XYZ file of C-alpha atoms in Angstrom:
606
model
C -62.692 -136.907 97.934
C -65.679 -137.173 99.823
C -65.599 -136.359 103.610
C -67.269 -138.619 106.151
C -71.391 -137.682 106.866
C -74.050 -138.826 109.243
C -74.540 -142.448 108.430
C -78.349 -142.501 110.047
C -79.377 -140.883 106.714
C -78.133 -143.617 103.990
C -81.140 -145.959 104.192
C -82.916 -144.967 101.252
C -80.186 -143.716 99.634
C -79.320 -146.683 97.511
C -82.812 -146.384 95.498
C -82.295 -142.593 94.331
C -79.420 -142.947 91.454
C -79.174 -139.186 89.949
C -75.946 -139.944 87.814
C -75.912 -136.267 86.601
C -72.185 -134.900 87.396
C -71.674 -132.191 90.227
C -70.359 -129.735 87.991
C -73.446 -129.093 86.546
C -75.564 -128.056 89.055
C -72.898 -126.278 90.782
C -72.433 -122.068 91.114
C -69.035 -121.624 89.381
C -66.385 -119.214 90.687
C -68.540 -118.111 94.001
C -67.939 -115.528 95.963
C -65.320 -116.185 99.153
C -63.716 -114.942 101.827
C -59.828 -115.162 103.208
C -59.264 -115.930 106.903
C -57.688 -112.533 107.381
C -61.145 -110.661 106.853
C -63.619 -109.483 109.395
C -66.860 -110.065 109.692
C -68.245 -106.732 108.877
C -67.123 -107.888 105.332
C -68.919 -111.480 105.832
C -72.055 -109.529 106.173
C -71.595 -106.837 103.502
C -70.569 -110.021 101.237
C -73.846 -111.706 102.211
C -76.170 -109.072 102.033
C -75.226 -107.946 98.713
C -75.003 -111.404 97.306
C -78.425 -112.475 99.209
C -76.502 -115.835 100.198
C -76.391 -117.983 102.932
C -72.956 -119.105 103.200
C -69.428 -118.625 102.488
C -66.301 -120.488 102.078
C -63.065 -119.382 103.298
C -59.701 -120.058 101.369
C -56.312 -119.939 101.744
C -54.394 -117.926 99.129
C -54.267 -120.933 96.906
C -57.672 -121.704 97.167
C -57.916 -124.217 99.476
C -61.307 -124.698 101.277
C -60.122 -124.550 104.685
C -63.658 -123.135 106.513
C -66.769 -121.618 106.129
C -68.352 -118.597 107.646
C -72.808 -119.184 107.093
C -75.678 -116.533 108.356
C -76.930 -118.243 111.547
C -73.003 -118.549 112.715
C -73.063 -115.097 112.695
C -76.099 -114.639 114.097
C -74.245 -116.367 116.954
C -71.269 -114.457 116.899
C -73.489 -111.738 117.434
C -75.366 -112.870 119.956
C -72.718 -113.503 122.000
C -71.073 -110.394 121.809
C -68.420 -110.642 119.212
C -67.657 -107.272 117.351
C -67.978 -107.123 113.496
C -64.285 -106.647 113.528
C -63.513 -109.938 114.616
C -61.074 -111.826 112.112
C -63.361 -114.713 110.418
C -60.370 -117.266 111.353
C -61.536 -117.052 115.162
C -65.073 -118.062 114.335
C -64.872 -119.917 111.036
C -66.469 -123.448 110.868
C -63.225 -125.705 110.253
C -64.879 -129.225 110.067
C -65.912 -129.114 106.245
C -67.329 -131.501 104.112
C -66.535 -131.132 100.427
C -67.361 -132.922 97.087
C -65.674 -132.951 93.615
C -67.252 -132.169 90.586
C -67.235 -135.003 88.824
C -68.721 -137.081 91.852
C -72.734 -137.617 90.986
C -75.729 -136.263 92.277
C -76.749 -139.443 94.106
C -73.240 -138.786 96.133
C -73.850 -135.248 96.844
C -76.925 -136.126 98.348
C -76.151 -138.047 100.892
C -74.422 -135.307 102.667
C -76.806 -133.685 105.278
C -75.210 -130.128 104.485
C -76.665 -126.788 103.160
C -73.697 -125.412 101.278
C -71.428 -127.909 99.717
C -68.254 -127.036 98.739
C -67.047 -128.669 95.164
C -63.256 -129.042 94.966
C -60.756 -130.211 92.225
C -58.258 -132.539 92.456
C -55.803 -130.543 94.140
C -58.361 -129.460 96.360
C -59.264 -125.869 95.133
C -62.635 -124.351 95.356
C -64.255 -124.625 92.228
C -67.750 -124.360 92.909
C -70.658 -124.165 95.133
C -73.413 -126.971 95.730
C -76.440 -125.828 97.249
C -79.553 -128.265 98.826
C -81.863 -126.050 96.571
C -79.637 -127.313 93.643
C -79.599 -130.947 94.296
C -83.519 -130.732 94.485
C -83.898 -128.960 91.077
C -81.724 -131.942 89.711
C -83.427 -134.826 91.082
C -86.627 -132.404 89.181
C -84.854 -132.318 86.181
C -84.074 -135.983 86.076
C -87.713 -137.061 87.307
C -89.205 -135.336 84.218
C -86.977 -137.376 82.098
C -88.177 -141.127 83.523
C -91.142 -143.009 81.855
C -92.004 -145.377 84.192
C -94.531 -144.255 86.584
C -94.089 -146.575 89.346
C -90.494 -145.816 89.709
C -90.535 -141.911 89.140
C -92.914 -142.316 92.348
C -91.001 -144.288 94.614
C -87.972 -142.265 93.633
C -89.828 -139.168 94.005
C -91.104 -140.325 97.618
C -87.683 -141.304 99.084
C -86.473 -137.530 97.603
C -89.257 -136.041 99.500
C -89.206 -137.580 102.775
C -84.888 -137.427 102.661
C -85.235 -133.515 102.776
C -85.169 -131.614 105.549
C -87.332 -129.330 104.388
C -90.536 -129.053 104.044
C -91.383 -129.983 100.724
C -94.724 -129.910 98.557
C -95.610 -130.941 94.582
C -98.853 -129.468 93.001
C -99.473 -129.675 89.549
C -100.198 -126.507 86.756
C -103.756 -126.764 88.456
C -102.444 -126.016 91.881
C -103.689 -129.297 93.470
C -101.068 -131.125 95.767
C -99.740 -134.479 94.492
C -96.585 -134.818 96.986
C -96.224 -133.309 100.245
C -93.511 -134.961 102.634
C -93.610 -135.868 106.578
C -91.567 -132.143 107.546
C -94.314 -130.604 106.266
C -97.239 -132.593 107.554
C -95.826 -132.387 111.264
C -95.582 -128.843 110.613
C -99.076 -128.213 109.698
C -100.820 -130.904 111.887
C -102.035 -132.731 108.916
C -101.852 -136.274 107.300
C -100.621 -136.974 103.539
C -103.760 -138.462 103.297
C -105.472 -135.238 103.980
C -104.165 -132.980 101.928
C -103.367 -134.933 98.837
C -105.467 -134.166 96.027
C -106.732 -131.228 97.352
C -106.261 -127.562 96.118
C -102.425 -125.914 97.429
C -104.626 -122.541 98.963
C -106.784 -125.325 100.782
C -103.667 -126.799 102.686
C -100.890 -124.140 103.302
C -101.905 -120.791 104.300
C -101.198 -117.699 102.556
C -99.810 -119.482 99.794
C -98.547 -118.226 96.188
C -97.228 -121.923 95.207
C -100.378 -122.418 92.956
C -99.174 -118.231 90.670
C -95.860 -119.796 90.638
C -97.553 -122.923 88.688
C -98.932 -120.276 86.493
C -96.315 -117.562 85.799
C -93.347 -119.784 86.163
C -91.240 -117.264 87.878
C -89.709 -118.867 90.535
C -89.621 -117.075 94.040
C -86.400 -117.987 96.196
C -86.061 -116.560 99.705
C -90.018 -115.260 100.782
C -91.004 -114.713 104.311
C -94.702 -116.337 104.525
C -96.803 -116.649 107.319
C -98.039 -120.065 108.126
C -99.903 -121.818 111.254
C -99.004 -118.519 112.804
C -95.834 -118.213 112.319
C -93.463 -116.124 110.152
C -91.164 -119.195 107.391
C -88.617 -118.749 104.661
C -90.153 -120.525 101.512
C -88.752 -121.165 98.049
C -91.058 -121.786 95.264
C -89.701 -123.476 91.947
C -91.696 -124.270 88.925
C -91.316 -127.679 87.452
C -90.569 -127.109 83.671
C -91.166 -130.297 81.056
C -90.456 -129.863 77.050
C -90.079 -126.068 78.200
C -93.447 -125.858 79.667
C -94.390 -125.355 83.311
C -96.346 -128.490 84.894
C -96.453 -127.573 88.257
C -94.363 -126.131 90.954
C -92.202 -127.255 93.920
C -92.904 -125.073 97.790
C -89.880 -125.807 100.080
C -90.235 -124.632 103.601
C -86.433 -123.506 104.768
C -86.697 -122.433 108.039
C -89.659 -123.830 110.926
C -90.070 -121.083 113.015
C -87.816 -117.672 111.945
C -89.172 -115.432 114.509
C -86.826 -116.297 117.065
C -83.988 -115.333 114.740
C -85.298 -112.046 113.722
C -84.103 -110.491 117.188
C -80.231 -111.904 116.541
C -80.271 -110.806 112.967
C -81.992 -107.294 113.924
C -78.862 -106.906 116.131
C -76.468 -108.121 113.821
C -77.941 -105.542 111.106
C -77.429 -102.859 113.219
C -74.091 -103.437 114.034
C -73.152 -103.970 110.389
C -74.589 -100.266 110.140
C -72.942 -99.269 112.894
C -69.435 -99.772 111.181
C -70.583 -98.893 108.157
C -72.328 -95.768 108.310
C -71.757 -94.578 112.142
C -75.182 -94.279 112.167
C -78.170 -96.011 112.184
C -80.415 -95.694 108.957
C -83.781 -97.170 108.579
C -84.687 -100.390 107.326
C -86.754 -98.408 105.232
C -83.935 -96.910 103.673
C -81.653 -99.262 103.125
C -84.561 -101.178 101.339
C -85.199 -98.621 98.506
C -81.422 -98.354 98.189
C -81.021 -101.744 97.929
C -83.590 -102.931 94.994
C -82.462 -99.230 93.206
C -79.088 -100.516 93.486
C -79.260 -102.950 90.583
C -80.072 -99.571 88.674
C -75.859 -98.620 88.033
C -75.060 -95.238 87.624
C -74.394 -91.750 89.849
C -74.562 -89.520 86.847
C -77.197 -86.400 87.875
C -79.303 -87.782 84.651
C -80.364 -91.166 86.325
C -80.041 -90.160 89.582
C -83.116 -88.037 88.961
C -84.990 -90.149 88.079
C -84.324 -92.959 90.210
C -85.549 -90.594 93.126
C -88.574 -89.719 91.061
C -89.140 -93.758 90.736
C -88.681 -94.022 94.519
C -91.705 -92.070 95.354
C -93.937 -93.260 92.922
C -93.283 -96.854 94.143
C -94.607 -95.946 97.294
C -97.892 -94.968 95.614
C -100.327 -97.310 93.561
C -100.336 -94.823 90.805
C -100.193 -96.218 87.721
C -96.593 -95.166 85.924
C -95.522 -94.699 82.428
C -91.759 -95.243 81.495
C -90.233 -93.609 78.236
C -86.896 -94.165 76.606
C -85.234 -95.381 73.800
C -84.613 -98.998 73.261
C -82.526 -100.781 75.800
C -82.465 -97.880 78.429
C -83.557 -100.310 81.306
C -87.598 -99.494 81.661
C -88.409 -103.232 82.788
C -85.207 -103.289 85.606
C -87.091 -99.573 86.656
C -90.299 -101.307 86.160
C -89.513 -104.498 88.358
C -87.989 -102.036 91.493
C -91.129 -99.803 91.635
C -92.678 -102.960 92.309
C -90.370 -103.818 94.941
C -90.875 -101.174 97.019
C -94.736 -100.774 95.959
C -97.796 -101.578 98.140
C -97.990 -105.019 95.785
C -94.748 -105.916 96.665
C -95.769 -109.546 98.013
C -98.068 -109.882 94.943
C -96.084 -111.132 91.362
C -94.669 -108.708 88.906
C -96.095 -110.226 85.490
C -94.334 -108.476 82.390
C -96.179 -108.516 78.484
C -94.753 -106.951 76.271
C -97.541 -106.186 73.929
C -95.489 -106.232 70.483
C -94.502 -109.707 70.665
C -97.831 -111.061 70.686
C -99.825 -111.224 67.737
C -103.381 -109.618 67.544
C -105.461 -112.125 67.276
C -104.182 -113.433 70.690
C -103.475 -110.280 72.099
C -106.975 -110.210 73.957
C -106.723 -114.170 75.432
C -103.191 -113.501 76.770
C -104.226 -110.140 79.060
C -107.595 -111.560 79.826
C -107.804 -115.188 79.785
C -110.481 -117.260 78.272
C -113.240 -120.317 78.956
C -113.373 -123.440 77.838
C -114.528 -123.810 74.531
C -114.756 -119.992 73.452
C -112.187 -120.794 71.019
C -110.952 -123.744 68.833
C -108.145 -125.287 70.667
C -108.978 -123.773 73.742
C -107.719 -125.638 76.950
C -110.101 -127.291 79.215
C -111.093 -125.125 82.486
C -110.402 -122.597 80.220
C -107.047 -120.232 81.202
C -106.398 -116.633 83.490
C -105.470 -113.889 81.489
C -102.219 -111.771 82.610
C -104.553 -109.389 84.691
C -105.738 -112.119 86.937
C -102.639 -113.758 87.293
C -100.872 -110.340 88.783
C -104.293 -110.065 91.068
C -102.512 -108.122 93.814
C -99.275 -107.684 92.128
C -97.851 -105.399 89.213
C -98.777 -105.693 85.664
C -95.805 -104.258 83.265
C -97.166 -103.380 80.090
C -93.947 -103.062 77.558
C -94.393 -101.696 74.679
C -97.791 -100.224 75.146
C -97.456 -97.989 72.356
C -97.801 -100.876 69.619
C -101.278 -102.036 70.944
C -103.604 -102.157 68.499
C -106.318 -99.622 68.731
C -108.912 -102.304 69.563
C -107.493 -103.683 72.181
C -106.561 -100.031 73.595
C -110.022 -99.889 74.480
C -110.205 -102.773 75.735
C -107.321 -101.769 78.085
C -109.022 -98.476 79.087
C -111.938 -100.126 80.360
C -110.242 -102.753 82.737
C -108.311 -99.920 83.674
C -112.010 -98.067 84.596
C -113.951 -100.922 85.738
C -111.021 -102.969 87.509
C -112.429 -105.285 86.419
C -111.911 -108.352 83.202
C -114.009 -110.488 81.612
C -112.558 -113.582 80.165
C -112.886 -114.382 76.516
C -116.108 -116.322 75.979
C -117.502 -115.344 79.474
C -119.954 -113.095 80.712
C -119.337 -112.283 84.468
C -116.402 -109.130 84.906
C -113.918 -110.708 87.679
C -112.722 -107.724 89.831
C -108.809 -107.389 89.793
C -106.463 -105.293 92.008
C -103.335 -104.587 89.783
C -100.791 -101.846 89.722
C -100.513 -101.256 85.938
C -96.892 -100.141 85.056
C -96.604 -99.405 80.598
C -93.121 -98.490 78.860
C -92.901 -97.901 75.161
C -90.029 -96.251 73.093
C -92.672 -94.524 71.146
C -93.512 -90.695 71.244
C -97.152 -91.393 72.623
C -98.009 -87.636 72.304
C -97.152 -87.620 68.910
C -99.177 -90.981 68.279
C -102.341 -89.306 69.928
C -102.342 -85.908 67.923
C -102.025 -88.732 64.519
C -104.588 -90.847 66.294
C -103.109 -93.965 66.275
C -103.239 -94.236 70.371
C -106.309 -93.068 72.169
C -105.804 -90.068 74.124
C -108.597 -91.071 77.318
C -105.733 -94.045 77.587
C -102.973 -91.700 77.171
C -104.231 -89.741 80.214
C -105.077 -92.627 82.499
C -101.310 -93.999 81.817
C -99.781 -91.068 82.090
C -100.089 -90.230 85.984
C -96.749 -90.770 87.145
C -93.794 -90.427 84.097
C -90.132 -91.435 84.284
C -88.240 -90.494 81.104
C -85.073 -92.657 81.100
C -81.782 -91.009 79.471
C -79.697 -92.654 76.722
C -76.608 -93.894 77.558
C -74.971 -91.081 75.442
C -76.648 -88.646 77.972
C -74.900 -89.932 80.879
C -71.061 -91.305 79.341
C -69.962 -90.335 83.363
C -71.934 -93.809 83.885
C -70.301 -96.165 81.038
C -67.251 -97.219 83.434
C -69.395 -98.620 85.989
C -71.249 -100.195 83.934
C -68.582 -101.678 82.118
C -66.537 -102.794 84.649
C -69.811 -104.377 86.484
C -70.742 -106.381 83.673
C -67.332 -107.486 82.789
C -66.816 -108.947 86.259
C -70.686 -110.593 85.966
C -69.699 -112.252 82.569
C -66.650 -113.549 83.981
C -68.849 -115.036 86.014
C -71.442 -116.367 84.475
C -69.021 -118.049 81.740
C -66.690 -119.636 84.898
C -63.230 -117.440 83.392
C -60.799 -115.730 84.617
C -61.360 -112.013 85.770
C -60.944 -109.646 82.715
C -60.033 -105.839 82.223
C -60.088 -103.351 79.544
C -57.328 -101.038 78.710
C -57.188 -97.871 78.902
C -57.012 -97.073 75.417
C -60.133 -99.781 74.611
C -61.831 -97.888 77.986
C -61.302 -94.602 76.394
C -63.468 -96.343 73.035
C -65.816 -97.848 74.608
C -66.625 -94.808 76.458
C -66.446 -91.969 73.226
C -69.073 -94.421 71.548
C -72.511 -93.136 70.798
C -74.168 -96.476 72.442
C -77.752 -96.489 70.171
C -78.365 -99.435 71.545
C -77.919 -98.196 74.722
C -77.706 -100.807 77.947
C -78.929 -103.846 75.533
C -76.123 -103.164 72.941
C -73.278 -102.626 76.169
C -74.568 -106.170 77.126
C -74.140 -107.902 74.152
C -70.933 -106.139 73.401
C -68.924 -107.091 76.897
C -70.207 -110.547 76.140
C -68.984 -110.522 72.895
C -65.750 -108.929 74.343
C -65.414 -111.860 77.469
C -66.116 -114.640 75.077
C -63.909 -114.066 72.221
C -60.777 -112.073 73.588
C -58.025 -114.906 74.443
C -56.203 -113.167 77.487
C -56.858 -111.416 80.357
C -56.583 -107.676 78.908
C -59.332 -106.696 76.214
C -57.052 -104.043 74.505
C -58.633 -102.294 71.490
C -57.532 -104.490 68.813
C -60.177 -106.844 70.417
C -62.795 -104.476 69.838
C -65.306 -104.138 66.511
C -64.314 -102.030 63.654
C -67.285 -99.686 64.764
C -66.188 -98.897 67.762
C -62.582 -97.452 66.101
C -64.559 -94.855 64.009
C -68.149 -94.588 66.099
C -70.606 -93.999 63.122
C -73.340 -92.990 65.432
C -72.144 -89.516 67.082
C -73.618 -88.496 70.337
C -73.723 -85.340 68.181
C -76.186 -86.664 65.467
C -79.420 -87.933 66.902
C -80.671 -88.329 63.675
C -78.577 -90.989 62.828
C -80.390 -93.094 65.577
C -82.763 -94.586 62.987
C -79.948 -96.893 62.236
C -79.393 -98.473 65.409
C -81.353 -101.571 65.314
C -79.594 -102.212 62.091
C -76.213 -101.710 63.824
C -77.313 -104.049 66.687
C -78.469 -106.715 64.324
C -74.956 -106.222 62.635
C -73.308 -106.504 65.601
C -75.251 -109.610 66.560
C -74.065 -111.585 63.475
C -70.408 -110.452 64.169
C -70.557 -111.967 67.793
C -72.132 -115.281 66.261
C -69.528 -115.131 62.904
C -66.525 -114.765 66.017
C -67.807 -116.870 68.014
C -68.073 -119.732 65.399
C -64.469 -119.050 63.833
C -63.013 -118.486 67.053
C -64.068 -122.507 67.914
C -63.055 -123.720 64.415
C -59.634 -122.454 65.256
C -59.650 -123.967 68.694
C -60.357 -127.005 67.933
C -57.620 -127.138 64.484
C -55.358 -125.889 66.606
C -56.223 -128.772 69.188
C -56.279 -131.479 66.346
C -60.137 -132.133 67.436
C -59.729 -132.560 71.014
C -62.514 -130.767 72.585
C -61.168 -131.051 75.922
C -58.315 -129.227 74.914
C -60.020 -126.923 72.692
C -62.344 -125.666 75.545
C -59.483 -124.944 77.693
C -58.101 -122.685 75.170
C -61.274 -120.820 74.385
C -61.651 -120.411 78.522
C -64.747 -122.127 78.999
C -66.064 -125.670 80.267
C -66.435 -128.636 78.227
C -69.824 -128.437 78.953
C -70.428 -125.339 76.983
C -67.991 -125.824 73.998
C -70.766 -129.179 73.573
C -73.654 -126.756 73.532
C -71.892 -124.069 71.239
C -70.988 -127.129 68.753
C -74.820 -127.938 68.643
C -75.620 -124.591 68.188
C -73.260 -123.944 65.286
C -73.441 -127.501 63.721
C -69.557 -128.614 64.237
C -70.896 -131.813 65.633
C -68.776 -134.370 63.984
């Protein structure tokens, strides 16, 4: 049942129908807090979630308040200690929505964080204003008729209380609402049609138009002052078209002082000291990175320093070991940090294109080239990070090429003839003994040498089994999750498997194998009859690294086994529920929504 809201903001309402259902769009299962808990553990909650808001249940999971950032801030500011219960300070007056209400009804409510509740009224989801936007997006790209995708479109923008602005793939503006032209001193009628960088200073709206990596949560500088921006590419038929800039907060700086002292009481508490912000920033991106075993502790500390350094690193390891997640918090905590981290991996593209994807190309160098021609990957991470995966199956050709750019810093598109200069923190990985390669001369050894500054060899997972636990219990909680079931555990017999087996797949094959394990096990404990037959006898020992050369065929296997289970598994469901889908994705523990998909996938569409 909806709750009442401001009725000054329904004019326009009426014209923007977004049928789509609240479910949807919403975050599943998020994170809460009970009345009884303090607000130290509001902030831990929020800083290690990077949200904005929490709601507050009863035991029964009722929504009966919510706790958000600036009420802390607040809280703070006027004293309160972080042990203060959050039923003293909670927000009480809450609006709510159910999830099968529609867009068009969520809305209309001038909130931030909207809780979704069933019928009963228990917390089932979150609804965020970020969300509602992307689905108005979604269901934009769908309409044909021009006129009314831009009135629609117009009453969106100027609704939002952000400030909002539309540019195309080419990075010229084609919306930009009323928050956003008061903010910037401008007209619409000045800044329409005209270039993003022109219009909104130090902007990276027109790279997110280009990479399609969306950027949620940046501190940018504008008219002087420091904002929080989001910036969400626009995808249509799976291709990026543009890109969305939405300006969250008008004027942060008089914030930073309250948060700064709620920070540092959160420390306080926590640590009975007070570490720097430098600190808990490396900690906090390495974090991601699971594991205390001695093996990966080294080398995260070794990957801490070289972030601070625009040295160009090379990662090593086996399949699956995690050298993009190392690759992506180097960058993080590098001097490129506000530039984008743009990843290739270099065996996935075929030769022939190789060369146009890292350096771009003009118009007409090519058959089927685009007009205006296109940036490569080295000019798009201009100022950013450039992870080269898989560097070891480049083609000797293009190795040169690389060593050169590397040289000159500088590219030259494909059918140009001017060398653009680029300033790019180069970051390669490959599974591949690259020594090896060199003395066979099938990789150069001047580009061996110029990667090979800073190295990080990561460990299998069989070299640090102290680590498996945490991982699996992390990733069993995440898939939960994601797939909006229950909380699961493992036994401790199917613990004791999971953690004797010789992982060749390493973190990539302990993915797919807890997914497997969450989607297909039918109650709460995964015991060991749940698990693969592999996993009862472990064919690959820890103790025979020669028998590693099999691993991609026992992922592969494995991979079929999770789509064969899968598929069964719903066949039985839905016998067993005489064709009721409903019914049948109860009992398989997962939305309608995604039974619908899985039936597409499989071809049980009747």
């Amino acid at each position: 049942m909806l709750l009442d809201y401001k009725k000054n903001a329904e004019a326009n309402y009426d014209k923007v129908k977004n049928e789509e259902p609240v479910y949807k769009w919403m975050t599943s299962n998020p994170i809460t807090l009970l009345e009884s808990q303090t607000l130290r553990e509001a902030i831990t909650l929020l800083d290690t979630h990077n949200i904005d808001g929490l709601p507050v249940i009863s035991p029964d999971r009722h929504v009966i308040g919510l706790i958000t950032k600036s009420g802390l801030m607040k809280c703070f500011a006027e004293g309160r200690s972080p042990d203060t219960v959050v039923a003293e300070v909670m927000k009480t007056s809450i609006v709510v929505i159910g999830p099968k209400h529609s867009i068009s009804d969520a809305w209309k409510i001038p909130v931030g964080r909207l809780p979704v509740v069933d019928e009963q009224g228990c917390l089932v989801g979150i609804l965020t204003r970020t969300d509602i936007l992307h689905s108005y997006f979604h269901c934009l790209a769908q309409l044909q008729e021009t006129v009314h995708t831009a009135e629609t479109l117009s009453v969106i923008l100027e609704s939002a209380y952000e400030g909002i602005a539309v540019i195309d793939s080419a990075g010229v503006v084609h919306e930009f609402n009323d928050a956003y032209c008061r903010f910037i001193g401008k007209s619409r009628e000045e800044v329409i049609g005209k270039h993003v960088t022109e219009v909104i200073d130090n902007t990276r709206l027109h790279i997110v138009s280009v990479t399609g990596v969306e950027e949620r949560g940046y501190i940018q500088r504008i008219q002087g002052q420091d904002m929080v921006v989001h910036r969400i590419p626009i995808r249509k038929d799976g291709k990026v078209i543009g890109a969305i800039g939405m300006l969250i907060f008008e004027g942060v700086s008089e914030l930073y002082n309250i948060l700064g002292r709620m920070q540092e009481l959160s420390r306080k508490v926590a640590n009975n000291n007070l570490l720097s912000q430098e600190h808990l920033k490396i900690n906090g991106y390495f974090e991601r990175i699971i594991g205390n075993s001695k093996a990966i502790l080294s080398v995260k500390k070794t990957a801490k320093k070289a972030a601070a350094t625009p040295s160009t690193v090379l990662i090593t390891g086996e399949s699956g070991t995690g050298k993009e997640l190392f690759a992506e918090a180097i960058h993080q905590l590098s001097p490129f940090a506000e530039g984008p981290f743009i990843s290739v991996n270099c065996a996935a593209i075929p030769e022939n294109l190789l060369e146009a994807e890292l350096f771009g190309y003009e118009e007409g160098s090519f058959t089927g080239a685009r007009k205006g021609g296109k940036p490569g990957k080295f000019e798009v991470a201009h100022k950013g990070t450039l992870f080269l995966d898989e560097i070891g199956d480049m083609p000797m050709p293009m190795q040169a090429k690389i060593l050169r750019v590397l040289q000159d810093r500088g590219v030259e598109r494909v059918g140009g003839v001017s060398l653009q200069q680029v300033d790019v923190r180069i970051v390669a990985a490959t599974n591949r003994d690259l020594e090896d390669m060199v003395k066979k001369g099938t990789f150069r050894e001047d580009l061996y040498y110029r990667l090979n500054i800073i190295r990080l060899n990561l460990p299998p997972l069989r070299e640090r089994k102290e680590d498996i636990p945490a991982l699996l219990s992390h990733h069993l909680g995440a898939f939960c999750e994601k797939f909006s079931m229950p909380q699961k555990f493992l036994s401790p017999e199917a613990m004791k498997l999971l953690c004797e087996y010789g992982w060749p797949g390493n973190i990539r094959e302990l993915l797919n194998t807890i997914e497997m394990l969450v989607s297909l096990s039918e109650n709460q404990e995964i015991t060991a009859d749940d698990l693969p037959v592999h996993f009862l006898s472990d064919p690959i020992s820890a103790d025979l690294p020669s028998q590693l050369d099999t691993k991609q065929n026992v992922l592969d296997e494995l991979k079929e086994r999770i789509l064969s289970s899968e598929r069964d598994a719903i066949i039985k469901a839905l016998s067993e529920t005489n064709g009721n889908k409903a019914s049948a994705a109860r009992k398989l523990g997962i939305q309608r929504s995604t039974l619908y998909e899985k039936l597409k996938k499989y071809n049980l569409m009747r």
